[in-house]
Short mmCIF file of C-alpha atoms and ligand atoms in Angstrom, two decimals:
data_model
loop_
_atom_site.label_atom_id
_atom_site.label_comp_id
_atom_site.label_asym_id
_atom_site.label_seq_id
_atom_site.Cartn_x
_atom_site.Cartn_y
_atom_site.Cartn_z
CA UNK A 207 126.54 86.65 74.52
CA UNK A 208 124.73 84.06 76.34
CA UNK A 209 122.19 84.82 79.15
CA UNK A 210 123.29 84.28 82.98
CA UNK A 211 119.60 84.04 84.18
CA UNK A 212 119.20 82.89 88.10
CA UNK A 213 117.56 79.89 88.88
CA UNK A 214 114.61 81.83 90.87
CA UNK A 215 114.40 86.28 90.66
CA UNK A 216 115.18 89.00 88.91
CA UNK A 217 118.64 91.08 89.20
CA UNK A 218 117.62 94.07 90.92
CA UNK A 219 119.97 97.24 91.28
CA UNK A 220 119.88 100.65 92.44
CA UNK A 221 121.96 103.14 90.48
CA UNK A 222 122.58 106.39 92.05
CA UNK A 223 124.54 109.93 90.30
CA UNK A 224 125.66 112.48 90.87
CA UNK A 225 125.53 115.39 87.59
CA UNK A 226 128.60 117.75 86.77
CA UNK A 227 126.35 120.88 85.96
CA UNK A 228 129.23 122.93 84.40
CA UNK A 229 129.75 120.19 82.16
CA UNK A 230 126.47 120.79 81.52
CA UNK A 231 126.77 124.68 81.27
CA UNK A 232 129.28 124.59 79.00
CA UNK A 233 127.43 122.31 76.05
CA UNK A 234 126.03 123.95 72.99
CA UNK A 235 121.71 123.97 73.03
CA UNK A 236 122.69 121.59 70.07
CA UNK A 237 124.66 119.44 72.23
CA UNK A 238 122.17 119.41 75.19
CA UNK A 239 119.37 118.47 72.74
CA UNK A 240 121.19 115.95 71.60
CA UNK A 241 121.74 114.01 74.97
CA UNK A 242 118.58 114.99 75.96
CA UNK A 243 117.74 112.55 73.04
CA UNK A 244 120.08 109.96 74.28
CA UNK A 245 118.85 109.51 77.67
CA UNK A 246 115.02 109.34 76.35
CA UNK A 247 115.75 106.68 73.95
CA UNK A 248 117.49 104.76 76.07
CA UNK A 249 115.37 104.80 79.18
CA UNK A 250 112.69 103.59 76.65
CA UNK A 251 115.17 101.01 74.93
CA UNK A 252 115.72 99.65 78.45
CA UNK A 253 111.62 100.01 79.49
CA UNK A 254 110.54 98.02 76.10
CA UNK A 255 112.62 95.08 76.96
CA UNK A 256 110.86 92.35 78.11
CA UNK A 257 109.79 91.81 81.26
CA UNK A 258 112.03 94.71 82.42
CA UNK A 259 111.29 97.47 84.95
CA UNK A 260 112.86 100.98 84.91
CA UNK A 261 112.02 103.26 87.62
CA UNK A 262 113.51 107.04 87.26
CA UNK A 263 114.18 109.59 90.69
CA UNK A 264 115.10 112.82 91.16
CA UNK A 265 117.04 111.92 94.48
CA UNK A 266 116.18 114.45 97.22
CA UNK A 267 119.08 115.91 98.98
CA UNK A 268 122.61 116.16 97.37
CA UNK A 269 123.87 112.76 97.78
CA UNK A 270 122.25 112.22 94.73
CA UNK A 271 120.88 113.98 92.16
CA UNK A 272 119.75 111.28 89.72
CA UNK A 273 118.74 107.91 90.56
CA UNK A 274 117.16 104.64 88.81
CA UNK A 275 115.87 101.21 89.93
CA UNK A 276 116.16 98.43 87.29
CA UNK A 277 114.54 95.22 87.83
CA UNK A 278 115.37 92.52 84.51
CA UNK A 279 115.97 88.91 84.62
CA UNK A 280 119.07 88.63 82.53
CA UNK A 281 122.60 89.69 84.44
CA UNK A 282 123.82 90.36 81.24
CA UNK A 283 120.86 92.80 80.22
CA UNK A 284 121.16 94.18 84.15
CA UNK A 285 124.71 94.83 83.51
CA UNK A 286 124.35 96.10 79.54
CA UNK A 287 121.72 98.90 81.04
CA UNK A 288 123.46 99.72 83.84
CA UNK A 289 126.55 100.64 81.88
CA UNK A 290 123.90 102.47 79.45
CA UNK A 291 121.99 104.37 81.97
CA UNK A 292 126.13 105.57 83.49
CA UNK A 293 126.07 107.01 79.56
CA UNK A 294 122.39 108.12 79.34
CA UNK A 295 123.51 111.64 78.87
CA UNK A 296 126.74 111.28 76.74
CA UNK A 297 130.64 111.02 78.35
CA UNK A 298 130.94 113.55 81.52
CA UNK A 299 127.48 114.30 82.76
CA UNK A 300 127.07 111.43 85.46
CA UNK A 301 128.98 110.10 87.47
CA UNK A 302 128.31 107.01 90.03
CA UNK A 303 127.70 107.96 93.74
CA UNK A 304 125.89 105.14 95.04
CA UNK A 305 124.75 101.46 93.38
CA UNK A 306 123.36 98.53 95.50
CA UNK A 307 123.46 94.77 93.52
CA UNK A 308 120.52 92.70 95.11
CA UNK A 309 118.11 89.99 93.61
CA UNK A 310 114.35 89.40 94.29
CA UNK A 311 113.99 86.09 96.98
CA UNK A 312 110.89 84.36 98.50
CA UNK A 313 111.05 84.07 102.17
CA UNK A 314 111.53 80.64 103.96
CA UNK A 315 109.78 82.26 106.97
CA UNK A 316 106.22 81.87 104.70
CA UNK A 317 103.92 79.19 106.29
CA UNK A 318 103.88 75.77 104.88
CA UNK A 319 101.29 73.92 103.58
CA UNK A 320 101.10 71.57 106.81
CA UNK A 321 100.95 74.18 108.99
CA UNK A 322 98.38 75.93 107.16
CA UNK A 323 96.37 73.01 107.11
CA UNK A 324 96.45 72.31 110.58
CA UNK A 325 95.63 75.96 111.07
CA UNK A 326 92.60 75.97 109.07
CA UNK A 327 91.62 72.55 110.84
CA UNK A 328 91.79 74.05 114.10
CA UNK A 329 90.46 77.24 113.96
CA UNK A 330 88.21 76.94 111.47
CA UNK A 331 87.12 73.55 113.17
CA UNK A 332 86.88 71.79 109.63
CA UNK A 333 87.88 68.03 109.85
CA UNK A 334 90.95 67.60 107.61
CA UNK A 335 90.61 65.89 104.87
CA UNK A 336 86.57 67.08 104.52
CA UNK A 337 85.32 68.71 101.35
CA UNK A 338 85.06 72.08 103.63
CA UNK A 339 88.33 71.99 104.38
CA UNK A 340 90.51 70.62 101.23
CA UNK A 341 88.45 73.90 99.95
CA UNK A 342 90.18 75.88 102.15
CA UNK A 343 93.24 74.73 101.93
CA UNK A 344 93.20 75.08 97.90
CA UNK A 345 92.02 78.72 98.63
CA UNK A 346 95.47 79.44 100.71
CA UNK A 347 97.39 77.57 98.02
CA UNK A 348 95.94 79.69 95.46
CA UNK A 349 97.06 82.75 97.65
CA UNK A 350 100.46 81.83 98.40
CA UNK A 351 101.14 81.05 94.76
CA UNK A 352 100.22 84.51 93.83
CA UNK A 353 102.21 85.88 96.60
CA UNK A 354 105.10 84.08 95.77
CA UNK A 355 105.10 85.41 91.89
CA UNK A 356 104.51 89.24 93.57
CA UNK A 357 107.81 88.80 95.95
CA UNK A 358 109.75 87.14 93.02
CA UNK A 359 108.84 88.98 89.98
CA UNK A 360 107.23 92.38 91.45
CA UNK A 361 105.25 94.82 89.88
CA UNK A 362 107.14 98.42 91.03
CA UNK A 363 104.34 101.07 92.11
CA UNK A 364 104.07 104.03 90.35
CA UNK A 365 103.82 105.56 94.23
CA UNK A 366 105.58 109.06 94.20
CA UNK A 367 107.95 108.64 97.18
CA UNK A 368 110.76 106.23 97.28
CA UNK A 369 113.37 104.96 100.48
CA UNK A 370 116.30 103.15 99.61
CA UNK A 371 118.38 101.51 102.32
CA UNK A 372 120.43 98.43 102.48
CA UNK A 373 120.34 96.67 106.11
CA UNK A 374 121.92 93.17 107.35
CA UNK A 375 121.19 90.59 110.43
CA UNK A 376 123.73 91.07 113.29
CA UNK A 377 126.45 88.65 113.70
CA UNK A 378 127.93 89.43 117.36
CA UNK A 379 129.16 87.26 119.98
CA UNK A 380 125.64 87.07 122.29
CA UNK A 381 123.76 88.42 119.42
CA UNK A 382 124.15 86.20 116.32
CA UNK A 383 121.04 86.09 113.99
CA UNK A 384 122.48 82.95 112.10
CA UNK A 385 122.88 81.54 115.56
CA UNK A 386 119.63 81.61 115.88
CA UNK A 387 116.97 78.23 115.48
CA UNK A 388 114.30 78.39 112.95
CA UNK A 389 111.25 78.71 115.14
CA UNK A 390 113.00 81.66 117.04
CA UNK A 391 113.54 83.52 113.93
CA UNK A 392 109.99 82.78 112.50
CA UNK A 393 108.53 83.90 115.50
CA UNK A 394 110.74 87.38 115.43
CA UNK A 395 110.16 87.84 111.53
CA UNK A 396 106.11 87.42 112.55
CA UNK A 397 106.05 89.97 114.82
CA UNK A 398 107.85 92.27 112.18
CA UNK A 399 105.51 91.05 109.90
CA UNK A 400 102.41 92.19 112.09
CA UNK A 401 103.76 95.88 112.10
CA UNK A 402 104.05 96.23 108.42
CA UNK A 403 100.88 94.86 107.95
CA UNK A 404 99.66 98.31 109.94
CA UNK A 405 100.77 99.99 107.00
CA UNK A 406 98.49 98.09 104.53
CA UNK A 407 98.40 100.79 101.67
CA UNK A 408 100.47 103.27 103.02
CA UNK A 409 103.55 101.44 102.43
CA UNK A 410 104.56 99.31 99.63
CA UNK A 411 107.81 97.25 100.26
CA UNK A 412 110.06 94.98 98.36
CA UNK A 413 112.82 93.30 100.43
CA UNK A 414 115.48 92.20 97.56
CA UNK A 415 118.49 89.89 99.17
CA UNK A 416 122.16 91.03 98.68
CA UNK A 417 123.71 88.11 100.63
CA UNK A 418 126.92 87.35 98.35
CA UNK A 419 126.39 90.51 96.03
CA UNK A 420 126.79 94.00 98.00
CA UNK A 421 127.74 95.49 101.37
CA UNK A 422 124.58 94.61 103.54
CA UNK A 423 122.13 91.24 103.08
CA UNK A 424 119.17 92.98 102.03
CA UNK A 425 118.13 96.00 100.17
CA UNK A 426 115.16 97.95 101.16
CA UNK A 427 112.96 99.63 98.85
CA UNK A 428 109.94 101.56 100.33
CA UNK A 429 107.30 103.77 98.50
CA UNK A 430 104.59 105.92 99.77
CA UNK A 431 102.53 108.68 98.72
CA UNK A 432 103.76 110.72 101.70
CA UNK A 433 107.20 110.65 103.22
CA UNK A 434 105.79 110.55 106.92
CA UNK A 435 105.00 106.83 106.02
CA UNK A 436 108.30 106.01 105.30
CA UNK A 437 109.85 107.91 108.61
CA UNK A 438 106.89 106.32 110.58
CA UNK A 439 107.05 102.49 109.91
CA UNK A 440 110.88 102.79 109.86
CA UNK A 441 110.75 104.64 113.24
CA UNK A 442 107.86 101.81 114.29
CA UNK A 443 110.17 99.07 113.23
CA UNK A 444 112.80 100.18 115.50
CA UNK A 445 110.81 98.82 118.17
CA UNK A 446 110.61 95.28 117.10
CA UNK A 447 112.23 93.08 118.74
CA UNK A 448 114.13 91.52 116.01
CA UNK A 449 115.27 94.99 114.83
CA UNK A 450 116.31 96.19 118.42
CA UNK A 451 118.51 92.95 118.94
CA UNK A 452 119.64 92.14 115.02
CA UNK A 453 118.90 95.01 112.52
CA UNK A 454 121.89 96.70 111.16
CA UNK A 455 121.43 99.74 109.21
CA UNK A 456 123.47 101.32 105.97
CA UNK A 457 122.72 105.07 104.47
CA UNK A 458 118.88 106.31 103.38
CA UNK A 459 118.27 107.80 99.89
CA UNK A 460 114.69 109.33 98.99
CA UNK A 461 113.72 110.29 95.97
CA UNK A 462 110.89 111.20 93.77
CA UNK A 463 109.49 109.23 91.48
CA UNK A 464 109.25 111.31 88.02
CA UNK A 465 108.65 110.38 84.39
CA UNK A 466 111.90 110.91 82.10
CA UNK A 467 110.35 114.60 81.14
CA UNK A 468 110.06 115.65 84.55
CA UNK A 469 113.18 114.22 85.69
CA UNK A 470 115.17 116.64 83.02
CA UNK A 471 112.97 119.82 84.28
CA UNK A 472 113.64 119.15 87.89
CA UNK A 473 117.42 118.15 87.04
CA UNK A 474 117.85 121.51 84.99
CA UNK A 475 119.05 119.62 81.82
CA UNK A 476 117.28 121.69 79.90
O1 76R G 789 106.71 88.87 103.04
C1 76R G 789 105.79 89.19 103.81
O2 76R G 789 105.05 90.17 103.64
C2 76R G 789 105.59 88.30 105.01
C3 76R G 789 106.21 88.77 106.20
C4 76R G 789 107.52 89.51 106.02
C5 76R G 789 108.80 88.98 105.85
C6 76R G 789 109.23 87.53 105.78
C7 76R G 789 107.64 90.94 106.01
C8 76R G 789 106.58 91.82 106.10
N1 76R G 789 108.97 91.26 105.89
C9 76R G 789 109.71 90.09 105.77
C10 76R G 789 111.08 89.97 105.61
MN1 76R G 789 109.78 93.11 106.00
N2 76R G 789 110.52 94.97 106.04
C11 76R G 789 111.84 95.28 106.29
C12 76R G 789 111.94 96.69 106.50
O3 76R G 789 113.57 99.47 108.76
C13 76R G 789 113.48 98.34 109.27
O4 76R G 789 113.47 98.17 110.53
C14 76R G 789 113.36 97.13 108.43
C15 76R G 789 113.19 97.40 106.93
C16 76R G 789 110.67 97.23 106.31
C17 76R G 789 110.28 98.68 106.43
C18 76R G 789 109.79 96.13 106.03
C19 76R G 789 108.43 96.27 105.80
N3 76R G 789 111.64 92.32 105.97
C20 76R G 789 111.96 91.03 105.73
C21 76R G 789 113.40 90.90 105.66
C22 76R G 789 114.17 89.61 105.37
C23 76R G 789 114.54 88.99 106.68
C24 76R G 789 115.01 87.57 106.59
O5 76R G 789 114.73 86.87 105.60
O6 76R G 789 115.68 87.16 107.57
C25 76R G 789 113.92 92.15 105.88
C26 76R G 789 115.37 92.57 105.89
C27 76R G 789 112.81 93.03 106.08
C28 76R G 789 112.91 94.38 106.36
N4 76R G 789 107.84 93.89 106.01
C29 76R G 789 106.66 93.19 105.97
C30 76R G 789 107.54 95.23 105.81
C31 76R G 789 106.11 95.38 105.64
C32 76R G 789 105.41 96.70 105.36
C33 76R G 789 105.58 94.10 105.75
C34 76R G 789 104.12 93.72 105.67
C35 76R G 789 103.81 93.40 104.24
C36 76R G 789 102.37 93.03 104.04
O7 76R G 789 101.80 92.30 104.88
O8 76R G 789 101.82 93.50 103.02
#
């Protein structure tokens, strides 16, 4: 089959199950061994293609019980592992409670090259132009092109705890984000900007967009090392102006990020 690769990012989606335990129960140790084998080879099938990402949860709370993040280039390949991860443990063991379709996206609220060399110009007071400053200016370029590859094509964290939510841009009468001009939203995404910079290695966060391809515009994904994080810079956030007047919130999932052994222990399919 051919490829369907996008033009810029990577298919991202969020695959969430529930397990039928007496299913389970009722399986010979023969049979259980033998799915067991199933859903190790193919989370490592999945793992070894290239540049793919599988991440594996044990979702906390029971609107979940399993969950996976899958990161691959290829909509084909997203959509050949997805339907392989729904099998990972045979017919009958899993079943779908929650998915969310987004892509990886750069942000058009980034500054531009003008305006970063203006910036440097003025408050670095370099003359533009100058060998200082076309320094400068090469040393930001080199930055933003390595932040652009990191929000495109992401390395996940290994970090133990991970939030889930999809959220969207209000669209009322009064309050209309896409009624909104450019500088006003930059300046409202900047100030949302400056409290997630607070939580410079507490928080790792990869906004993937869902415009066109699920039920909100963005999906969420936060780790941490400690859940507080998560409930504090969400709570934090609340307070931003853009949030208080625009955000638009769908359901939280947590879960724990566990290697495929792990998962099977905490799961009890063992
Ligand atoms: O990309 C960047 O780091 C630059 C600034 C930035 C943008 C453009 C940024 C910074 N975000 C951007 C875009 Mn964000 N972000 C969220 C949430 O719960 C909530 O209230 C909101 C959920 C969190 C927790 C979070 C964290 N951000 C976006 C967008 C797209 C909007 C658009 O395009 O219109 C959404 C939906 C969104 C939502 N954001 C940061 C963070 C953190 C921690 C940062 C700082 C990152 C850093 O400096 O390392």
């Amino acid at each position: 089959m051919s490829p369907i690769i996008p033009q810029e990012g990577w298919i991202v989606q969020h695959l969430f199950y529930t397990i039928d335990h007496g299913f389970w129960a009722a399986l010979t140790p023969e049979e259980k061994v033998e799915r067991q084998t199933i859903f190790n080879s193919t989370v490592q099938a999945i793992r070894a293609h290239p540049t793919t990402q599988l991440l594996t949860f044990s979702m906390v709370s029971p609107k979940a019980d399993l969950g996976f993040m899958l990161l691959t280039p290829d909509l084909q390949d997203a959509n050949r592992f997805e339907k392989e991860l729904g099998l990972a443990f045979g017919p009958d063991v899993l079943t779908p409670c929650y998915s969310y379709l987004s892509m990886t996206e750069w942000t058009e609220y980034s500054e531009k090259e003008e305006e970063a060399s203006e910036r440097i110009a003025r408050t670095e007071n370099l003359e533009p132009g100058s060998e200082a400053h076309t320094k400068r200016v090469a040393e930001w370029k080199g930055h933003m092109d390595k932040y652009f590859s990191d929000r495109l094509y992401p390395n996940m964290p290994d970090w133990q705890v991970m939030c889930f939510y999809p959220m969207s841009k209000r669209r009322n009468v009064g309050a209309n984000w896409y009624a909104q001009d450019f500088a006003t939203r930059r300046d409202l995404m900047g100030g949302h900007a400056k409290t997630g910079r607070k939580f410079a290695g507490k928080i790792r966060q990869l906004i993937t967009g869902s415009t066109g391809l699920d039920s909100h515009e963005w999906g969420v994904t936060l780790f941490a090392h400690d859940i507080f994080q998560v409930k504090t810079i969400v709570y934090e956030m609340r307070w931003d102006e853009v949030t208080t007047q625009f955000g638009e919130f769908g359901d939280f999932y947590i879960g724990i990020q566990l290697s495929a052994e792990e998962l099977l222990q905490r799961l009890q399919l063992t």
